[in-house]
């Protein structure tokens, strides 16, 4: 029987891996991962996620070794590497289909690849309207997807026979230098456990609180969401496994708000499958004429949590320190950059790409274009989040105290807008401009400026 090459990409797991199962049924298996910084071009994996990748590959390599196999590591342009190795071994190639634009290029260059489903709940091209068209709006798409749900039960890890690859060269993971050293900015990532076991532990922990998700998911001070996103991004757990774990734990109806969010991940894949350049180009052409400001100092203040708006700064500091940010705060910080600061959404998208452990091309592009109002299905531009109002409404005081400790002594009611805190600010020993920045823009003025910019764009539509 000819060897069966399993080409792992962002599906670093052994359970519910259709490519691995098909390969195991057909012959002795060879496991391969290629670090490809070439095909994605500017969308090569960002710095924070490389840290995750290191640990995830170490975990997968160890699990494969425990089962008597060996994970072959190669670095370079994936397609030609896969093609050459398959030819050298006389192997069939199996891979899970991914929907990033570069994934299709990799597959085309790799030659004859047996493509298997498993990165999404359903293949994006299978969710079609009555007339056979593709969806662009989430709600009708979600209703249609639900007709195909639940997804098939996860495939168990297959019994594996390994091809003898002891003579094959493989890179040393440590030599890839995926982890930062000088300086090591990953010290705050300790709460995470990359790898398949970590993903399962996270899923099990979330199942215990999933029934409360709808009440708590918008509250940054509360751990109300699953935090599965980095695990899902690198495929350590399949979306089908996640679906069934939570639906089994609390019932499909109670789980619906969470399953719907998981659905957004599939929807993003559906969008980039139709609009591969969604990460670079606004879906609405008028936004190509948006009068963005060139403001490096403003961008720097936003990136480093120095805008003077505590909820924005807390979010940006959480991102930098922990590699993750609460969804509500992602919306607030993104809106602040594009609407209060009039800075091009692509600068924010790139920063997220580099600093998020869960960086996902489709979700990130979809998130930013949704906030900008330029996307396929997005919030209207003139819906401008008021950062203070959002902070109060979603009760962010505890969250702000954690990530902006210089304001920790302010009472709950005043921590959202320290410039209005008067005597309390003095009592807390905080001087604006010295201990914490004064707001870099005035909310009302910024709002008026954003609406004027939008008016200019609309006039040209
Ligand atoms: C500007 C912006 C940028 C974003 N960039 C990313 C990104 O790069 N990677 C990423 O995974 N998510 C991104 N999101 C979506 C969302 O913020 C995260 O998926 C979520 O916060 C992850 O936390 P969680 O795992 O606890 O989510 P939960 O609420 O527990 O949701 C479960 C899973 O569903 C998916 N999901 C949840 N919300 C969304 C959503 N709005 N869009 C798409 N999928 C969703 C994620 O895979 C998530 O892990 C972005 C959102 C915004 C507004």
XYZ file of C-alpha atoms and ligand atoms in Angstrom:
514
model
C 0.000 0.000 0.000
C 1.339 3.420 -0.865
C 2.051 5.850 1.960
C -0.602 8.441 2.738
C 0.702 11.930 3.369
C -1.416 13.973 5.770
C -0.682 17.628 5.239
C -1.620 19.403 8.474
C -2.361 23.097 8.185
C -4.579 25.054 10.602
C -6.113 21.758 11.729
C -3.580 20.667 14.339
C -5.568 17.837 15.893
C -6.047 14.076 15.768
C -9.772 13.944 16.631
C -12.371 14.772 13.964
C -9.742 15.095 11.266
C -11.280 13.737 8.067
C -7.984 13.858 6.150
C -6.215 11.831 8.830
C -9.061 9.303 8.955
C -9.120 8.842 5.181
C -5.347 8.468 5.085
C -5.331 5.974 7.966
C -7.913 3.847 6.155
C -5.856 3.823 2.960
C -2.323 3.010 4.111
C 0.615 3.866 6.328
C 0.549 7.521 7.315
C 3.146 10.289 7.003
C 2.370 13.467 8.981
C 3.656 16.776 7.627
C 3.448 20.435 8.597
C 4.964 23.169 6.451
C 5.637 26.634 7.835
C 4.743 28.686 4.782
C 5.543 32.380 5.046
C 5.649 32.784 1.272
C 2.266 31.894 -0.197
C 0.235 34.114 2.176
C 2.504 37.056 1.354
C 1.589 39.995 3.600
C -0.821 37.697 5.472
C 1.920 35.450 6.779
C 1.158 34.365 10.317
C 1.416 37.208 12.838
C 3.809 37.361 15.755
C 1.476 36.369 18.609
C -0.011 33.437 16.752
C 3.465 32.158 15.947
C 3.951 31.744 19.693
C 0.786 29.640 19.770
C 1.869 27.689 16.701
C 5.129 26.737 18.382
C 3.339 25.191 21.345
C 0.618 23.642 19.242
C 3.133 21.923 16.963
C 5.133 20.736 19.957
C 1.933 19.230 21.348
C 0.914 17.592 18.054
C 4.432 16.282 17.501
C 4.423 14.738 20.958
C 1.007 13.132 20.496
C 2.118 11.650 17.208
C 5.363 10.405 18.791
C 3.401 8.790 21.643
C 1.545 6.849 18.955
C 4.777 5.697 17.328
C 4.900 8.247 14.504
C 6.859 11.346 13.613
C 5.653 14.790 12.564
C 7.815 16.008 9.685
C 8.452 19.747 9.771
C 9.453 21.706 6.695
C 9.663 25.399 5.985
C 9.095 27.222 2.675
C 6.505 27.479 -0.064
C 4.065 24.743 0.913
C 2.729 23.620 -2.472
C 6.042 22.657 -4.090
C 7.295 21.113 -0.811
C 4.226 18.886 -0.519
C 4.367 17.944 -4.185
C 8.065 17.012 -3.996
C 7.678 14.969 -0.804
C 4.654 13.129 -2.200
C 6.649 12.297 -5.344
C 9.672 11.175 -3.300
C 7.522 8.844 -1.176
C 5.086 7.827 -3.904
C 2.379 8.999 -1.516
C -1.213 10.167 -1.870
C -1.805 13.547 -0.246
C -4.722 14.335 2.088
C -5.597 17.740 3.473
C -8.479 19.579 5.055
C -9.790 22.394 2.885
C -9.285 25.917 4.226
C -10.836 29.050 2.825
C -8.128 31.686 3.089
C -7.176 32.829 -0.409
C -3.649 31.468 -0.081
C -4.882 28.010 0.957
C -6.310 27.408 -2.519
C -3.010 28.518 -4.082
C -1.136 26.087 -1.842
C -3.433 23.239 -2.873
C -3.173 24.038 -6.576
C 0.617 24.085 -6.332
C 0.720 20.877 -4.296
C -0.697 18.850 -7.192
C -3.103 16.009 -6.637
C -4.535 16.648 -3.156
C -7.484 14.733 -1.736
C -9.491 17.470 -0.133
C -11.549 16.806 2.978
C -14.079 18.919 4.855
C -13.523 19.918 8.486
C -12.468 23.547 8.929
C -16.074 24.783 9.094
C -19.449 23.423 10.197
C -20.494 23.004 6.549
C -18.591 23.647 3.324
C -19.352 27.318 2.462
C -20.328 26.462 -1.104
C -23.020 24.073 0.184
C -25.087 26.763 1.909
C -27.112 28.106 -0.975
C -30.363 30.006 -1.386
C -33.434 28.506 -3.074
C -32.220 29.863 -6.401
C -28.761 28.394 -5.905
C -27.051 31.683 -5.043
C -24.524 32.428 -2.301
C -25.557 34.417 0.773
C -24.111 37.776 1.802
C -26.358 38.538 4.779
C -25.902 36.628 8.004
C -29.489 36.028 9.183
C -30.885 34.250 6.085
C -27.590 32.411 5.750
C -27.806 31.231 9.382
C -31.372 29.979 8.868
C -30.188 28.035 5.836
C -27.155 26.645 7.648
C -29.401 25.478 10.497
C -31.268 23.278 8.014
C -27.986 21.351 7.620
C -27.196 21.292 11.331
C -26.242 19.644 13.570
C -23.003 18.794 11.831
C -22.010 15.113 11.694
C -20.765 13.765 15.026
C -16.979 14.167 15.337
C -14.840 11.387 13.885
C -12.843 9.590 16.564
C -9.078 9.545 16.361
C -8.281 6.734 13.912
C -6.032 3.742 14.598
C -2.795 4.728 12.916
C -0.117 2.764 11.112
C 2.889 4.854 10.274
C 5.129 4.795 7.227
C 8.815 4.526 8.078
C 10.049 8.111 7.732
C 13.007 7.818 10.097
C 15.408 8.739 7.283
C 13.472 11.813 6.171
C 14.953 15.178 7.109
C 12.767 17.320 9.351
C 13.361 20.803 10.756
C 13.948 21.414 14.427
C 10.927 23.331 15.759
C 13.078 25.444 18.076
C 15.127 26.618 15.090
C 12.030 28.204 13.590
C 12.191 30.745 16.389
C 8.439 31.171 16.577
C 8.622 32.424 20.164
C 9.795 35.948 20.968
C 13.047 36.260 22.872
C 14.446 39.766 22.982
C 12.224 41.129 24.360
C 9.968 38.282 25.405
C 6.536 39.913 25.230
C 4.744 36.579 25.653
C 5.050 36.416 29.444
C 1.355 37.289 29.828
C 0.251 34.345 27.660
C 0.568 31.898 30.555
C -3.186 31.489 31.018
C -3.391 29.670 27.681
C -2.773 25.985 27.039
C -2.186 25.524 23.307
C -2.809 22.068 21.866
C -5.599 19.567 21.549
C -5.819 18.751 25.270
C -5.929 22.464 26.115
C -8.741 22.968 23.607
C -10.728 20.144 25.130
C -10.170 21.476 28.651
C -11.380 24.911 27.527
C -14.463 23.377 25.918
C -15.270 21.341 29.020
C -14.879 24.387 31.264
C -17.101 26.468 29.017
C -19.810 23.773 28.891
C -20.330 24.434 32.623
C -21.214 28.110 32.051
C -22.608 27.957 28.505
C -26.224 28.224 29.684
C -25.455 31.748 30.947
C -23.665 32.842 27.758
C -26.402 35.101 26.436
C -26.536 37.060 29.720
C -22.809 37.461 30.210
C -21.100 37.463 26.821
C -21.217 41.241 26.442
C -19.761 41.974 29.866
C -15.990 42.368 29.682
C -15.653 42.154 33.467
C -17.106 38.647 33.474
C -15.628 35.502 31.899
C -18.762 34.737 29.920
C -17.487 33.520 26.556
C -15.634 30.333 25.689
C -12.188 31.733 24.792
C -11.960 28.887 22.339
C -10.986 31.221 19.504
C -7.214 30.575 19.428
C -7.872 26.826 19.534
C -10.412 27.094 16.708
C -8.097 29.337 14.698
C -5.385 26.692 14.564
C -7.885 23.860 14.363
C -6.985 22.138 17.619
C -10.679 21.473 18.019
C -13.095 21.194 15.122
C -16.186 23.392 14.981
C -18.314 20.226 14.842
C -16.755 18.952 18.078
C -17.400 22.318 19.704
C -20.991 22.382 18.460
C -21.837 18.951 19.852
C -20.033 19.471 23.164
C -22.052 22.585 23.975
C -25.357 21.418 22.484
C -25.055 18.156 24.445
C -24.209 20.020 27.647
C -27.053 22.545 27.715
C -29.413 21.500 24.916
C -29.419 22.930 21.395
C -32.057 25.581 22.159
C -30.259 27.002 25.196
C -27.001 26.789 23.260
C -28.378 28.718 20.256
C -26.831 32.130 21.083
C -23.412 30.507 21.293
C -23.918 28.247 18.293
C -24.914 31.359 16.337
C -21.569 32.986 17.207
C -19.837 29.828 16.083
C -21.948 30.270 12.968
C -20.370 33.705 12.421
C -17.073 31.929 11.985
C -18.565 29.850 9.178
C -20.171 32.982 7.757
C -16.741 34.660 7.587
C -15.448 31.644 5.670
C -18.449 32.017 3.365
C -17.519 35.662 2.780
C -13.816 35.171 2.057
C -14.695 32.234 -0.140
C -16.677 34.695 -2.286
C -14.481 37.761 -1.745
C -10.916 36.545 -1.249
C -9.510 40.057 -0.900
C -11.892 40.956 1.939
C -8.911 41.574 4.192
C -7.576 44.287 1.898
C -10.450 45.825 -0.027
C -13.707 47.353 1.221
C -16.727 45.546 -0.128
C -18.483 48.849 -0.776
C -16.540 50.780 -3.357
C -17.458 54.199 -1.901
C -15.175 53.423 1.044
C -12.202 53.579 -1.277
C -12.772 57.338 -1.190
C -13.111 57.637 2.591
C -10.970 60.582 3.798
C -8.849 58.672 6.310
C -6.273 60.647 8.249
C -2.593 59.885 8.180
C -1.964 59.968 11.937
C 0.966 57.805 13.091
C 0.927 59.321 16.607
C -2.780 58.591 16.958
C -2.299 55.045 15.723
C 0.527 54.557 18.182
C -1.629 55.846 21.070
C -4.408 53.431 20.112
C -2.060 50.460 19.743
C -0.514 51.042 23.143
C -3.657 51.843 25.098
C -2.947 55.557 25.539
C -6.057 57.197 24.074
C -7.368 58.532 27.389
C -10.593 56.514 26.984
C -10.349 53.802 29.672
C -12.447 51.152 27.895
C -10.409 51.558 24.710
C -7.117 51.520 26.575
C -8.133 48.519 28.685
C -8.960 46.553 25.531
C -5.760 47.433 23.729
C -3.667 46.575 26.795
C -5.517 43.294 27.296
C -4.710 42.459 23.685
C -1.042 43.289 24.043
C -0.578 41.492 27.356
C -2.724 38.406 26.871
C -3.039 38.022 23.081
C -6.832 38.154 23.246
C -9.563 40.770 23.608
C -13.192 40.558 24.628
C -15.554 40.704 21.622
C -17.536 43.731 22.820
C -14.288 45.581 23.413
C -12.979 44.577 19.971
C -15.993 46.380 18.531
C -15.457 49.438 20.738
C -11.723 49.732 20.066
C -12.165 49.150 16.325
C -14.929 51.717 16.127
C -12.806 54.211 18.044
C -9.921 53.843 15.586
C -11.959 54.224 12.432
C -14.612 56.689 13.595
C -13.109 58.767 16.423
C -9.616 58.796 14.970
C -10.517 58.427 11.264
C -7.659 55.984 10.811
C -7.880 53.417 8.024
C -9.418 50.146 9.280
C -6.628 48.207 7.607
C -4.105 49.607 10.106
C -6.225 48.216 12.934
C -6.788 44.947 11.136
C -3.037 44.512 10.681
C -2.371 45.277 14.347
C -4.940 42.705 15.406
C -3.434 40.227 12.954
C -0.057 40.609 14.573
C -1.164 40.651 18.209
C -4.147 38.271 18.401
C -3.530 34.652 19.302
C -6.782 33.877 17.513
C -5.933 35.830 14.339
C -8.207 34.519 11.618
C -8.193 36.097 8.165
C -11.943 35.768 7.615
C -13.116 36.714 11.123
C -10.718 39.619 11.348
C -11.611 41.075 7.959
C -15.302 40.528 8.631
C -15.010 42.157 12.095
C -13.221 45.238 10.797
C -15.399 45.717 7.747
C -18.492 45.221 9.910
C -17.389 48.029 12.218
C -16.302 50.273 9.345
C -19.615 49.802 7.584
C -17.827 48.836 4.396
C -18.475 45.096 4.551
C -20.838 42.667 2.922
C -23.082 42.530 5.994
C -22.086 45.360 8.294
C -23.144 47.919 10.830
C -23.983 51.289 9.172
C -21.093 53.751 9.401
C -23.242 56.333 11.161
C -23.772 53.972 14.093
C -20.916 55.340 16.170
C -20.177 53.672 19.482
C -19.853 56.181 22.327
C -16.958 54.681 24.295
C -18.114 56.027 27.658
C -21.726 54.981 27.093
C -20.613 51.498 26.050
C -18.311 51.210 29.046
C -21.119 52.131 31.439
C -23.776 50.045 29.726
C -21.649 46.907 29.792
C -20.409 47.508 33.307
C -16.707 47.544 32.454
C -15.371 49.016 35.746
C -13.748 45.805 36.995
C -12.257 45.159 33.560
C -10.798 48.662 33.429
C -9.296 48.302 36.920
C -7.509 45.166 35.812
C -6.004 46.533 32.614
C -5.631 50.238 33.472
C -4.391 49.983 37.047
C -3.541 53.671 37.269
C -7.313 54.303 37.466
C -8.013 51.475 39.926
C -8.860 53.785 42.802
C -11.643 55.609 40.966
C -15.171 54.581 41.975
C -17.276 52.497 39.559
C -19.392 55.408 38.411
C -16.422 57.620 37.475
C -13.869 55.229 36.078
C -15.370 55.322 32.588
C -14.629 59.036 32.047
C -11.812 60.115 34.376
C -11.735 63.652 32.948
C -15.116 64.162 34.620
C -14.017 62.665 37.942
C -13.002 65.980 39.593
C -12.373 65.523 43.299
C -12.353 61.732 43.022
C -9.421 62.018 40.646
C -7.497 64.077 43.168
C -8.377 61.633 45.943
C -7.164 58.776 43.759
C -3.890 60.637 43.244
C -4.268 60.636 39.455
C -3.217 63.629 37.408
C -4.465 63.522 33.824
C -1.668 64.023 31.344
C 0.873 62.733 33.863
C -0.434 59.456 35.291
C -3.000 58.752 32.610
C -3.553 60.520 29.261
C -6.220 63.144 28.744
C -8.596 62.053 25.929
C -6.843 62.380 22.569
C -10.099 63.421 20.915
C -13.326 64.935 22.179
C -16.201 62.501 21.631
C -18.738 65.014 20.269
C -16.273 66.682 17.946
C -14.947 63.354 16.728
C -18.468 62.138 16.109
C -19.345 65.218 14.069
C -16.102 64.886 12.102
C -16.793 61.228 11.339
C -20.318 61.962 10.155
C -19.000 64.745 7.922
C -16.458 62.344 6.408
C -19.206 59.823 5.870
C -21.380 62.488 4.220
C -18.572 63.149 1.751
C -18.372 59.438 0.886
C -22.120 59.061 0.562
C -22.366 62.081 -1.720
C -20.045 60.286 -4.130
C -22.027 57.011 -4.120
C -12.673 44.089 14.836
C -12.830 42.617 15.140
C -11.814 41.731 14.821
C -11.947 40.366 15.091
N -10.916 39.508 14.759
C -11.064 38.176 15.004
C -10.024 37.273 14.657
O -8.982 37.633 14.087
N -10.196 35.952 14.973
C -11.344 35.495 15.549
O -11.458 34.285 15.794
N -12.348 36.321 15.847
C -12.246 37.646 15.603
N -13.270 38.489 15.940
C -14.549 37.921 16.408
C -14.720 37.743 17.936
O -14.370 38.920 18.603
C -13.907 36.570 18.501
O -14.117 35.417 17.728
C -14.322 36.259 19.949
O -14.163 37.397 20.757
C -13.479 35.123 20.471
O -13.747 34.889 21.820
P -14.435 33.541 22.302
O -13.702 32.371 21.748
O -14.593 33.622 23.762
O -15.845 33.634 21.564
P -17.253 32.980 21.894
O -18.199 34.089 22.120
O -17.178 31.916 22.902
O -17.648 32.358 20.467
C -17.258 31.036 20.074
C -16.505 31.072 18.771
O -17.315 31.598 17.735
C -16.517 32.371 16.831
N -16.982 33.753 16.885
C -17.509 34.413 17.943
N -17.844 35.676 17.584
C -17.526 35.803 16.286
C -17.625 36.861 15.351
N -18.148 38.046 15.673
N -17.162 36.668 14.094
C -16.646 35.465 13.725
N -16.529 34.424 14.574
C -16.962 34.588 15.835
C -15.089 32.276 17.320
O -14.434 31.241 16.638
C -15.275 31.956 18.798
O -14.179 31.296 19.359
C -13.144 39.878 15.681
C -14.159 40.784 16.009
C -14.011 42.139 15.747
C -15.120 43.078 16.107
